[in-house]
Tab-separated table of C-alpha atoms in Angstrom:
chain	number	residue	atom	x	y	z
X	1	MET	CA	-13.620	15.721	-3.869
X	2	VAL	CA	-10.395	16.064	-3.509
X	3	SER	CA	-8.463	17.813	-0.907
X	4	ARG	CA	-6.749	21.260	-1.477
X	5	ARG	CA	-2.886	19.536	-1.291
X	6	LYS	CA	-3.494	16.162	-3.577
X	7	LYS	CA	-5.013	19.582	-6.035
X	8	ILE	CA	-1.455	21.031	-5.106
X	9	ALA	CA	0.494	18.302	-5.410
X	10	ALA	CA	-0.992	17.487	-8.787
X	11	PHE	CA	0.181	20.478	-10.792
X	12	SER	CA	3.980	21.252	-8.837
X	13	MET	CA	5.041	18.021	-10.207
X	14	GLY	CA	2.895	18.158	-13.211
X	15	LEU	CA	0.554	14.486	-13.839
X	16	ASP	CA	2.681	12.417	-15.265
X	17	GLY	CA	5.008	12.908	-12.033
X	18	HIS	CA	1.481	12.729	-9.695
X	19	LEU	CA	0.102	9.039	-12.197
X	20	ALA	CA	3.568	7.329	-11.538
X	21	ALA	CA	4.554	8.748	-8.123
X	22	ARG	CA	1.306	6.939	-6.996
X	23	ASN	CA	1.235	4.253	-9.481
X	24	ARG	CA	5.269	3.065	-7.607
X	25	PHE	CA	2.767	4.044	-4.177
X	26	GLN	CA	0.367	1.259	-5.758
X	27	GLY	CA	3.396	-0.802	-6.454
X	28	LEU	CA	4.909	-1.468	-2.758
X	29	VAL	CA	1.851	-1.894	-1.070
X	30	ALA	CA	1.501	-4.310	-3.768
X	31	GLU	CA	4.829	-5.415	-3.134
X	32	ALA	CA	4.646	-6.071	1.116
X	33	VAL	CA	1.215	-6.639	1.402
X	34	GLN	CA	2.524	-10.399	-1.557
X	35	CYS	CA	5.142	-10.605	1.270
X	36	GLY	CA	2.956	-10.157	3.995
X	37	GLN	CA	1.596	-12.730	2.696
X	38	GLN	CA	4.951	-15.257	2.096
X	39	HIS	CA	5.656	-14.787	5.456
X	40	SER	CA	2.258	-15.864	6.620
X	41	ALA	CA	2.123	-18.653	4.217
X	42	ARG	CA	5.985	-19.657	6.216
X	43	THR	CA	4.243	-19.007	9.590
X	44	GLU	CA	1.129	-20.800	9.208
X	45	HIS	CA	3.402	-23.828	8.198
X	46	LYS	CA	5.702	-23.834	11.973
X	47	SER	CA	2.249	-21.770	14.148
X	48	HIS	CA	-1.056	-22.881	13.551
X	49	SER	CA	-2.434	-19.826	12.728
X	50	SER	CA	-4.754	-18.234	11.447
X	51	SER	CA	-3.081	-16.113	8.102
X	52	GLU	CA	-5.195	-12.521	8.087
X	53	PRO	CA	-2.103	-10.211	7.788
X	54	THR	CA	0.351	-8.505	9.720
X	55	LYS	CA	-0.255	-5.374	11.441
X	56	ASP	CA	1.993	-3.287	9.360
X	57	VAL	CA	0.563	-5.056	5.966
X	58	ARG	CA	-2.982	-4.294	7.494
X	59	LEU	CA	-1.274	-0.688	8.538
X	60	LEU	CA	0.231	-0.469	4.976
X	61	ILE	CA	-3.233	-0.991	3.304
X	62	GLN	CA	-5.494	1.036	4.712
X	63	ASN	CA	-2.217	4.426	4.525
X	64	SER	CA	-2.711	3.482	0.439
X	65	HIS	CA	-7.270	3.397	0.486
X	66	SER	CA	-7.122	6.256	1.821
X	67	VAL	CA	-3.953	9.006	0.259
X	68	LEU	CA	-5.383	7.282	-3.529
C-alpha cells in the first residue's frame, strides 16, 4: 500500500522527477554504506573489531527501506 504522501509527491513533481529523486537517494545510501564499510575495514585492522556497519550507516539503511 502506498501512503497518501508518496502519491501526492509523485503527482506534484511528475513521475520522472520522482523516479530521478528516488534513484539519487538510493545512490547516496549506497555511497554511505560503501564509506561505512571502508571505514569499518580500516578500523578493524587497528582494533580487531567486528565489521558491522556503524550506527549511522544502519540508520541510513533502515530509513532508505522505509522511504522506498
